[in-house]
Each structure stands twice: as C-alpha cells, then as structure tokens.
Amino acid sequence: MAKRQDGGIRLRPVGTRKHRQNAPAYSPAGTGCPAFEQAVENLYKGQNEESFWTLMGALNYALEMETHVLVPLRTALTVHNTPAPWTEHPVPTAKAKDLQLWTLRNEKGRTWLPMFTSAAAACADRSTSARPMADYTLQDAMELALSTEGIDGVVLDPWSHSATLDGALLNGLLHAGHTPEDPGDEKADAGKEAARKGNWAQAVECFEKAAELGSTMGLALLADCIYKGRGTRTNRAEARRMWKEAADSGEILSNIALGDDCAARGDNGRALLYYRRARANAAHMPDIEYTPQVCLRVAQTETRYTSRKKALALAAEARQGFSIKAREHEPDAEQWLAEADQLIRELTSELPARATAYDMESLQLD
C-alpha cells in the first residue's frame, strides 16, 4: 500500500514485486517439510490416536519424498557466539560420516538425536543456531540414529512443536512394507506396474479387476485409461461417471481428474472446487501418489493469486514429487514435472499474476 500525492491510497495487487522472486527448493533451506510440520501441530492440538496416525502418515510421505533434514554435529565452531551459515550451507552427507553427532539427553538418561526440518527450526535456539549441521535424507538420518550406539531415538524440531520417535517407531517407519488396504488395491498396484512398462492392455485388465473388488483407486485409474484411450476404447462420458463414483467415496485422484476435465472444457470455477475437495481429502494422509498433483493444481488455480511465496512453496513440493515419479517411470510424471517447472518460471518472473474471479457461492459440484 502506498500514498498518492493527491492524498489517496494506491493498493498494490497481491503477488506483484519489483524484484524477481527466487524459486525455493523442497529442502530445509527452502520449503522445509510442510506436511510433517502441519501434522505435528495438529498432534499438539488434538492429542488423540487419529492425530498420531496422521503424523505417521506425514512421516511416511516425507520418506517417500526423499525429504532432507539437518543434523547437528559436535565439532569445533570457527565463529563463537554468533550465528553461522551452517543451516543454509550444511556439511554434505559424504563429508559428515566420520564427524561426531550432537545429541540431547533427558532427565531419564535417554539420548536423542535432534533433526531439523527447516533452517528456521534449527536457528530457534542458541545451542544450535551457530552449530555445524550435516545434510541427510530423513531415511539416512533415521538409519544413522538406529545404527549409532548410545542413541535411543530421534527428536524432530526439538525447539518448537516436536515429535520424538524411539527405536521401535523408527524401525516401523523404515521397514514396514506397503500393505494394500482395500481388497482390490493389490490388483491396482499390479496395474500401475504394467502401466510403468507401457503395457496398457494388461493395466486395464488389472484396474477392471481391482474396481470389481471394490478398489476406488482401481476405479479411478481405469477411468483415466478410458478417458485417454489407453489400452481400451475412449469413452469420456463413462470415465466421468466412474470418476464421480470414486470421488464420492473420497478418492483423491478422481477429484483431480474431474477438475482437470472441467478446466479443459473452460469451467475453471468448478475445477477449483474439485481441487479444493482433493486438497481437503489429502490433508490427513499425504501420499506421493496424489499430493504433488494436489499441490500443483492448488498453486496453479488459487494460491498464485493470493500469495506468490506460498504458491512457489507448493510448486517446489510438487516438483520434488514429480521428479521422483519420473525417475521411477511413472506414466505422465514428465508432463506433470514440466507443468511444475512452467509454473515456477511464471511465478519467478517480474509479471504480476492476473487474478481470476469466480462466483464461488453459485458453484456446486454435481
């Protein structure tokens, strides 16, 4: 907001900047790990079994996303009593292997390895604000704690809302296999594996069997094949019907797909409603299967018009997930990755975002 010479007030549109906005990375020095941080905050608010399992889901997502954390080291400081740039320029994993870890000890005599999901969390206390930090993936850091004699577990972000994980929880997070929840999910997983190999006819067959067994994920993936004509004849009306059936059961990919279909037909307001519903459904159980898509679509259609900084953080998280999925030859991951890169380029340009107004009160989903 700025004053005009005539005494009036000039409002600067949201998202405009005179200087180029830098794109953050999905890392402690960039976005942190929003899913974990939100889950811990909800655990402190809820203090119940549901919020605990939500936290476990967020940690599983962080492991899937190859999230990095900062681990403090017990080494001599070159500059005393002043903040050092270790949080933004940590010691690489390869160089930190032989360095002694800095730990915390509680009144019961148990020793915990602290880990920080963001630079801000590491700098929240003087004891670590100037301490050298090592950069580890969350998985490597957890395995390091398990393999180091004398360490009983880890505590994530100890100076704020924190989560303490003992050895049993670490083992469970690191070594628990993927167990299909619904009867048809095993068939759906087989279909996804066939799709990665480009065998769409086999994928369709697996998705059909999964849907028959009651898997909403299988139904959503089958609808995607029918919509795009992969391994079967194209029938978009039937695909929409199947997506709506799956979406009514809370299936997240179906909501994203329905939103994309609305956007392709120019109905951007209704598309936003589907994306919002996908975001609400994904909030309690993030997963690399769908959360990157949710982040990207919300950033593209809503957040970019309200906060460029938040939109960039969502785009960075999406990009991280799509990069991993592309490496694993997930169908369409390269296309999603290209969209995330394009959004980041747009958000870091000097051009302000042009807001799109919708009469949200008059919109409703069928």
Short mmCIF file of C-alpha atoms in Angstrom, two decimals:
data_model
loop_
_atom_site.label_atom_id
_atom_site.label_comp_id
_atom_site.label_asym_id
_atom_site.label_seq_id
_atom_site.Cartn_x
_atom_site.Cartn_y
_atom_site.Cartn_z
CA MET A 1 0.00 0.00 0.00
CA ALA A 2 1.33 3.46 -0.89
CA LYS A 3 0.06 7.06 -0.56
CA ARG A 4 -0.59 9.11 -3.66
CA GLN A 5 0.35 12.75 -3.91
CA ASP A 6 -3.35 13.68 -4.08
CA GLY A 7 -3.91 12.12 -0.67
CA GLY A 8 -5.47 8.88 -1.93
CA ILE A 9 -4.19 5.37 -1.30
CA ARG A 10 -2.91 3.10 -4.06
CA LEU A 11 -3.23 -0.65 -3.46
CA ARG A 12 -0.59 -2.89 -4.98
CA PRO A 13 -2.08 -6.15 -6.35
CA VAL A 14 -1.22 -9.31 -4.42
CA GLY A 15 1.80 -11.11 -5.82
CA THR A 16 3.46 -8.19 -7.58
CA ARG A 17 7.10 -7.45 -6.78
CA LYS A 18 9.69 -5.14 -8.19
CA HIS A 19 12.39 -7.75 -7.77
CA ARG A 20 12.50 -11.24 -9.12
CA GLN A 21 11.28 -13.91 -6.68
CA ASN A 22 13.67 -16.81 -6.24
CA ALA A 23 12.28 -20.32 -6.50
CA PRO A 24 12.63 -22.30 -3.25
CA ALA A 25 13.72 -25.92 -3.16
CA TYR A 26 12.00 -28.71 -1.26
CA SER A 27 14.68 -28.72 1.42
CA PRO A 28 15.40 -27.42 4.95
CA ALA A 29 16.84 -24.23 3.47
CA GLY A 30 13.76 -23.81 1.26
CA THR A 31 10.24 -25.04 1.93
CA GLY A 32 11.01 -27.35 4.86
CA CYS A 33 8.58 -30.28 5.13
CA PRO A 34 5.11 -28.69 5.34
CA ALA A 35 3.22 -32.00 5.67
CA PHE A 36 5.24 -33.07 8.71
CA GLU A 37 5.14 -29.64 10.34
CA GLN A 38 1.36 -29.41 9.94
CA ALA A 39 0.87 -32.94 11.27
CA VAL A 40 2.92 -32.20 14.39
CA GLU A 41 0.96 -29.01 15.00
CA ASN A 42 -2.29 -30.96 14.71
CA LEU A 43 -0.94 -33.59 17.11
CA TYR A 44 -0.38 -30.91 19.75
CA LYS A 45 -3.90 -29.60 19.17
CA GLY A 46 -5.63 -32.99 19.05
CA GLN A 47 -3.62 -35.23 21.39
CA ASN A 48 -5.52 -38.28 20.18
CA GLU A 49 -4.92 -41.50 18.28
CA GLU A 50 -6.17 -40.07 14.98
CA SER A 51 -3.68 -37.19 15.06
CA PHE A 52 -0.89 -39.64 15.93
CA TRP A 53 -1.61 -41.78 12.86
CA THR A 54 -1.85 -38.63 10.77
CA LEU A 55 1.69 -37.83 11.92
CA MET A 56 2.83 -41.33 10.96
CA GLY A 57 1.27 -40.80 7.53
CA ALA A 58 3.09 -37.49 7.15
CA LEU A 59 6.40 -39.13 8.08
CA ASN A 60 5.81 -41.89 5.53
CA TYR A 61 5.13 -39.19 2.94
CA ALA A 62 8.34 -37.39 3.95
CA LEU A 63 10.25 -40.65 3.41
CA GLU A 64 8.59 -41.17 0.01
CA MET A 65 9.53 -37.62 -0.96
CA GLU A 66 13.20 -38.18 -0.03
CA THR A 67 12.94 -35.27 2.39
CA HIS A 68 16.20 -33.85 3.73
CA VAL A 69 16.85 -32.82 7.34
CA LEU A 70 19.64 -31.01 9.19
CA VAL A 71 21.56 -32.99 11.82
CA PRO A 72 23.77 -31.03 14.30
CA LEU A 73 27.40 -32.04 14.69
CA ARG A 74 29.71 -31.96 17.71
CA THR A 75 32.61 -30.14 16.05
CA ALA A 76 34.59 -27.01 16.90
CA LEU A 77 32.95 -23.76 15.84
CA THR A 78 35.05 -21.35 13.81
CA VAL A 79 32.99 -18.37 14.99
CA HIS A 80 31.81 -18.30 18.61
CA ASN A 81 28.56 -16.84 19.95
CA THR A 82 27.41 -15.61 16.55
CA PRO A 83 25.12 -17.30 14.03
CA ALA A 84 26.94 -19.21 11.33
CA PRO A 85 25.53 -20.08 7.91
CA TRP A 86 25.57 -23.82 8.57
CA THR A 87 21.81 -24.22 8.24
CA GLU A 88 21.84 -22.82 4.71
CA HIS A 89 25.19 -24.40 3.76
CA PRO A 90 25.35 -27.70 5.67
CA VAL A 91 28.12 -30.28 5.55
CA PRO A 92 27.41 -32.78 2.75
CA THR A 93 26.49 -36.30 3.81
CA ALA A 94 29.69 -37.82 2.40
CA LYS A 95 31.89 -35.47 4.46
CA ALA A 96 29.85 -35.84 7.65
CA LYS A 97 30.14 -39.62 8.01
CA ASP A 98 33.09 -39.57 10.41
CA LEU A 99 32.01 -36.50 12.40
CA GLN A 100 30.59 -36.86 15.91
CA LEU A 101 26.87 -36.21 16.34
CA TRP A 102 25.49 -33.63 18.75
CA THR A 103 22.78 -35.18 20.91
CA LEU A 104 20.27 -34.30 23.63
CA ARG A 105 19.89 -36.15 26.92
CA ASN A 106 16.70 -36.07 29.01
CA GLU A 107 16.16 -36.47 32.75
CA LYS A 108 15.54 -40.20 32.36
CA GLY A 109 19.02 -40.68 30.89
CA ARG A 110 17.86 -41.36 27.34
CA THR A 111 19.80 -39.89 24.43
CA TRP A 112 18.12 -38.42 21.37
CA LEU A 113 19.49 -37.28 18.05
CA PRO A 114 17.87 -33.96 17.07
CA MET A 115 16.90 -33.35 13.45
CA PHE A 116 15.56 -30.17 11.91
CA THR A 117 13.15 -30.00 9.01
CA SER A 118 13.92 -26.33 8.30
CA ALA A 119 16.68 -23.79 8.81
CA ALA A 120 14.30 -21.68 10.89
CA ALA A 121 13.68 -24.61 13.28
CA ALA A 122 17.45 -25.14 13.69
CA CYS A 123 18.02 -21.47 14.46
CA ALA A 124 15.23 -21.26 17.05
CA ASP A 125 17.65 -21.90 19.93
CA ARG A 126 21.17 -20.58 20.60
CA SER A 127 22.51 -24.08 21.22
CA THR A 128 22.05 -24.97 17.53
CA SER A 129 21.80 -21.60 15.75
CA ALA A 130 25.59 -21.48 15.30
CA ARG A 131 26.28 -25.22 15.35
CA PRO A 132 27.59 -27.02 12.26
CA MET A 133 24.90 -29.08 10.53
CA ALA A 134 25.04 -32.08 8.25
CA ASP A 135 22.62 -32.63 5.39
CA TYR A 136 20.96 -36.07 5.40
CA THR A 137 17.85 -37.52 3.84
CA LEU A 138 15.31 -38.30 6.55
CA GLN A 139 15.74 -42.01 5.84
CA ASP A 140 19.54 -41.87 6.14
CA ALA A 141 19.30 -39.82 9.34
CA MET A 142 16.87 -42.29 10.90
CA GLU A 143 19.07 -45.22 9.92
CA LEU A 144 22.09 -43.37 11.35
CA ALA A 145 20.32 -42.98 14.69
CA LEU A 146 19.41 -46.68 14.76
CA SER A 147 22.94 -47.79 13.95
CA THR A 148 24.75 -45.44 16.35
CA GLU A 149 25.46 -46.94 19.77
CA GLY A 150 24.05 -44.95 22.68
CA ILE A 151 21.27 -43.21 20.74
CA ASP A 152 17.74 -44.19 21.79
CA GLY A 153 15.86 -42.39 19.03
CA VAL A 154 15.35 -39.05 17.32
CA VAL A 155 13.52 -35.84 18.07
CA LEU A 156 12.40 -33.75 15.09
CA ASP A 157 12.42 -29.94 15.57
CA PRO A 158 13.02 -30.06 19.36
CA TRP A 159 12.76 -26.28 19.91
CA SER A 160 9.19 -25.91 18.68
CA HIS A 161 6.35 -28.34 18.02
CA SER A 162 8.39 -31.53 18.03
CA ALA A 163 7.99 -35.26 17.53
CA THR A 164 10.03 -37.86 19.42
CA LEU A 165 10.49 -41.25 17.78
CA ASP A 166 12.08 -44.14 19.65
CA GLY A 167 13.83 -47.08 18.04
CA ALA A 168 10.64 -49.13 17.65
CA LEU A 169 8.87 -46.33 15.76
CA LEU A 170 11.93 -45.74 13.58
CA ASN A 171 12.08 -49.43 12.68
CA GLY A 172 8.40 -49.41 11.88
CA LEU A 173 8.66 -46.37 9.62
CA LEU A 174 11.77 -47.58 7.81
CA HIS A 175 10.95 -51.24 7.34
CA ALA A 176 7.18 -51.51 7.13
CA GLY A 177 6.17 -52.72 3.69
CA HIS A 178 3.29 -51.38 1.63
CA THR A 179 0.15 -53.27 2.63
CA PRO A 180 -2.90 -52.83 0.36
CA GLU A 181 -5.83 -51.51 2.40
CA ASP A 182 -8.74 -52.48 0.16
CA PRO A 183 -9.26 -55.95 -1.38
CA GLY A 184 -8.62 -54.67 -4.90
CA ASP A 185 -5.63 -52.46 -4.16
CA GLU A 186 -3.19 -55.31 -4.82
CA LYS A 187 -4.64 -55.63 -8.33
CA ALA A 188 -4.46 -51.85 -8.74
CA ASP A 189 -0.77 -51.92 -7.81
CA ALA A 190 -0.20 -54.64 -10.41
CA GLY A 191 -1.93 -52.45 -12.97
CA LYS A 192 0.29 -49.49 -12.12
CA GLU A 193 3.36 -51.67 -12.57
CA ALA A 194 2.10 -52.77 -16.01
CA ALA A 195 1.44 -49.12 -16.91
CA ARG A 196 5.02 -48.18 -15.99
CA LYS A 197 6.18 -50.74 -18.55
CA GLY A 198 3.80 -49.37 -21.18
CA ASN A 199 1.60 -52.49 -21.18
CA TRP A 200 -1.72 -50.65 -21.11
CA ALA A 201 -3.93 -53.60 -22.08
CA GLN A 202 -2.68 -55.53 -19.06
CA ALA A 203 -3.03 -52.42 -16.90
CA VAL A 204 -6.67 -52.01 -17.91
CA GLU A 205 -7.35 -55.65 -17.11
CA CYS A 206 -5.85 -55.24 -13.64
CA PHE A 207 -7.72 -51.98 -12.99
CA GLU A 208 -11.01 -53.62 -14.03
CA LYS A 209 -10.47 -56.48 -11.56
CA ALA A 210 -9.45 -54.00 -8.85
CA ALA A 211 -12.64 -51.98 -9.41
CA GLU A 212 -14.75 -55.15 -9.30
CA LEU A 213 -13.20 -55.94 -5.91
CA GLY A 214 -14.18 -52.51 -4.60
CA SER A 215 -10.95 -50.54 -5.01
CA THR A 216 -11.77 -46.86 -5.61
CA MET A 217 -8.15 -46.32 -6.66
CA GLY A 218 -8.55 -49.05 -9.28
CA LEU A 219 -11.78 -47.43 -10.46
CA ALA A 220 -10.08 -44.04 -10.79
CA LEU A 221 -7.14 -45.47 -12.71
CA LEU A 222 -9.46 -47.43 -15.00
CA ALA A 223 -11.41 -44.22 -15.70
CA ASP A 224 -8.14 -42.49 -16.60
CA CYS A 225 -7.37 -45.20 -19.17
CA ILE A 226 -10.87 -44.94 -20.64
CA TYR A 227 -10.69 -41.12 -20.75
CA LYS A 228 -7.34 -41.17 -22.58
CA GLY A 229 -7.92 -44.29 -24.66
CA ARG A 230 -5.02 -46.22 -23.15
CA GLY A 231 -5.42 -49.96 -23.62
CA THR A 232 -9.11 -49.55 -24.33
CA ARG A 233 -11.58 -47.51 -26.37
CA THR A 234 -12.03 -43.83 -25.44
CA ASN A 235 -15.29 -43.01 -23.68
CA ARG A 236 -15.06 -39.75 -21.77
CA ALA A 237 -18.67 -39.74 -20.58
CA GLU A 238 -18.15 -43.17 -18.98
CA ALA A 239 -14.83 -42.04 -17.49
CA ARG A 240 -16.51 -39.02 -15.88
CA ARG A 241 -19.21 -41.25 -14.41
CA MET A 242 -16.59 -43.57 -12.92
CA TRP A 243 -14.53 -40.69 -11.55
CA LYS A 244 -17.61 -39.22 -9.85
CA GLU A 245 -18.39 -42.58 -8.27
CA ALA A 246 -14.83 -42.85 -6.93
CA ALA A 247 -14.75 -39.18 -5.87
CA ASP A 248 -17.93 -39.61 -3.83
CA SER A 249 -16.01 -42.19 -1.78
CA GLY A 250 -13.21 -39.70 -1.09
CA GLU A 251 -10.77 -40.95 -3.74
CA ILE A 252 -8.36 -38.06 -4.39
CA LEU A 253 -7.06 -38.74 -7.90
CA SER A 254 -10.66 -38.76 -9.14
CA ASN A 255 -11.26 -35.26 -7.81
CA ILE A 256 -8.11 -34.02 -9.53
CA ALA A 257 -9.14 -35.71 -12.78
CA LEU A 258 -12.65 -34.21 -12.63
CA GLY A 259 -11.11 -30.81 -12.00
CA ASP A 260 -8.80 -31.21 -14.98
CA ASP A 261 -11.75 -32.25 -17.15
CA CYS A 262 -13.72 -29.15 -16.09
CA ALA A 263 -10.70 -26.93 -16.77
CA ALA A 264 -10.25 -28.48 -20.23
CA ARG A 265 -13.85 -27.52 -21.00
CA GLY A 266 -13.37 -23.95 -19.73
CA ASP A 267 -15.23 -24.37 -16.42
CA ASN A 268 -12.41 -23.11 -14.20
CA GLY A 269 -14.62 -22.26 -11.23
CA ARG A 270 -15.96 -25.80 -10.93
CA ALA A 271 -12.44 -27.16 -11.48
CA LEU A 272 -11.26 -25.17 -8.46
CA LEU A 273 -13.99 -26.73 -6.32
CA TYR A 274 -12.77 -30.21 -7.26
CA TYR A 275 -9.17 -29.25 -6.50
CA ARG A 276 -10.22 -27.87 -3.12
CA ARG A 277 -12.03 -31.10 -2.32
CA ALA A 278 -8.93 -33.08 -3.31
CA ARG A 279 -6.84 -30.89 -1.00
CA ALA A 280 -9.25 -31.43 1.91
CA ASN A 281 -9.27 -35.21 1.38
CA ALA A 282 -5.47 -35.37 1.10
CA ALA A 283 -4.75 -33.24 4.16
CA HIS A 284 -4.97 -36.07 6.70
CA MET A 285 -3.00 -38.64 4.69
CA PRO A 286 -0.46 -37.17 2.27
CA ASP A 287 0.97 -39.58 -0.29
CA ILE A 288 3.35 -39.19 -3.19
CA GLU A 289 0.65 -40.87 -5.32
CA TYR A 290 -1.53 -37.75 -5.27
CA THR A 291 -0.21 -34.96 -3.01
CA PRO A 292 2.17 -33.46 -5.64
CA GLN A 293 -0.78 -33.20 -8.05
CA VAL A 294 -2.87 -31.51 -5.37
CA CYS A 295 -0.06 -29.04 -4.60
CA LEU A 296 0.38 -28.14 -8.25
CA ARG A 297 -3.30 -27.68 -9.08
CA VAL A 298 -3.99 -25.58 -5.97
CA ALA A 299 -0.95 -23.42 -6.73
CA GLN A 300 -1.96 -23.00 -10.37
CA THR A 301 -5.62 -22.17 -9.81
CA GLU A 302 -5.77 -20.41 -6.45
CA THR A 303 -2.66 -19.73 -4.38
CA ARG A 304 -0.78 -17.90 -7.13
CA TYR A 305 -3.43 -15.17 -6.93
CA THR A 306 -3.22 -14.78 -3.15
CA SER A 307 0.42 -15.45 -2.24
CA ARG A 308 3.23 -15.91 -4.70
CA LYS A 309 5.51 -17.15 -1.91
CA LYS A 310 3.08 -19.91 -0.87
CA ALA A 311 2.45 -20.83 -4.49
CA LEU A 312 6.19 -21.24 -5.06
CA ALA A 313 6.45 -23.48 -1.99
CA LEU A 314 3.61 -25.67 -3.29
CA ALA A 315 5.20 -25.79 -6.75
CA ALA A 316 8.56 -26.79 -5.23
CA GLU A 317 6.95 -29.63 -3.28
CA ALA A 318 5.11 -30.76 -6.41
CA ARG A 319 8.31 -30.66 -8.44
CA GLN A 320 10.10 -32.84 -5.90
CA GLY A 321 7.39 -35.49 -6.08
CA PHE A 322 7.18 -35.47 -9.88
CA SER A 323 10.98 -35.75 -10.17
CA ILE A 324 10.91 -38.92 -8.08
CA LYS A 325 7.95 -40.35 -10.00
CA ALA A 326 9.59 -39.54 -13.35
CA ARG A 327 12.72 -41.36 -12.22
CA GLU A 328 10.51 -44.37 -11.48
CA HIS A 329 8.94 -44.14 -14.97
CA GLU A 330 5.50 -43.26 -13.63
CA PRO A 331 3.10 -42.52 -16.53
CA ASP A 332 2.56 -38.79 -17.14
CA ALA A 333 5.14 -37.79 -14.49
CA GLU A 334 7.26 -35.98 -17.07
CA GLN A 335 4.24 -33.95 -18.17
CA TRP A 336 3.37 -33.02 -14.58
CA LEU A 337 7.02 -32.10 -13.96
CA ALA A 338 7.01 -29.83 -17.00
CA GLU A 339 3.89 -28.10 -15.68
CA ALA A 340 5.52 -27.54 -12.29
CA ASP A 341 8.63 -26.09 -13.94
CA GLN A 342 6.46 -23.82 -16.09
CA LEU A 343 4.57 -22.54 -13.04
CA ILE A 344 7.84 -21.84 -11.22
CA ARG A 345 9.11 -19.88 -14.22
CA GLU A 346 5.91 -17.85 -14.30
CA LEU A 347 5.97 -17.16 -10.57
CA THR A 348 9.60 -16.07 -10.60
CA SER A 349 9.08 -13.67 -13.49
CA GLU A 350 8.51 -9.98 -12.93
CA LEU A 351 4.97 -10.14 -14.35
CA PRO A 352 2.21 -9.93 -11.72
CA ALA A 353 -0.36 -12.69 -11.51
CA ARG A 354 -3.71 -11.84 -13.08
CA ALA A 355 -6.43 -12.81 -10.64
CA THR A 356 -9.42 -14.76 -11.90
CA ALA A 357 -12.70 -14.04 -10.14
CA TYR A 358 -15.29 -16.78 -9.60
CA ASP A 359 -18.74 -16.51 -8.08
CA MET A 360 -17.96 -19.36 -5.70
CA GLU A 361 -21.31 -19.08 -3.90
CA SER A 362 -23.18 -20.00 -7.06
CA LEU A 363 -20.99 -23.01 -7.83
CA GLN A 364 -21.62 -26.53 -6.60
CA LEU A 365 -20.44 -29.99 -7.54
CA ASP A 366 -22.90 -32.44 -9.03
#
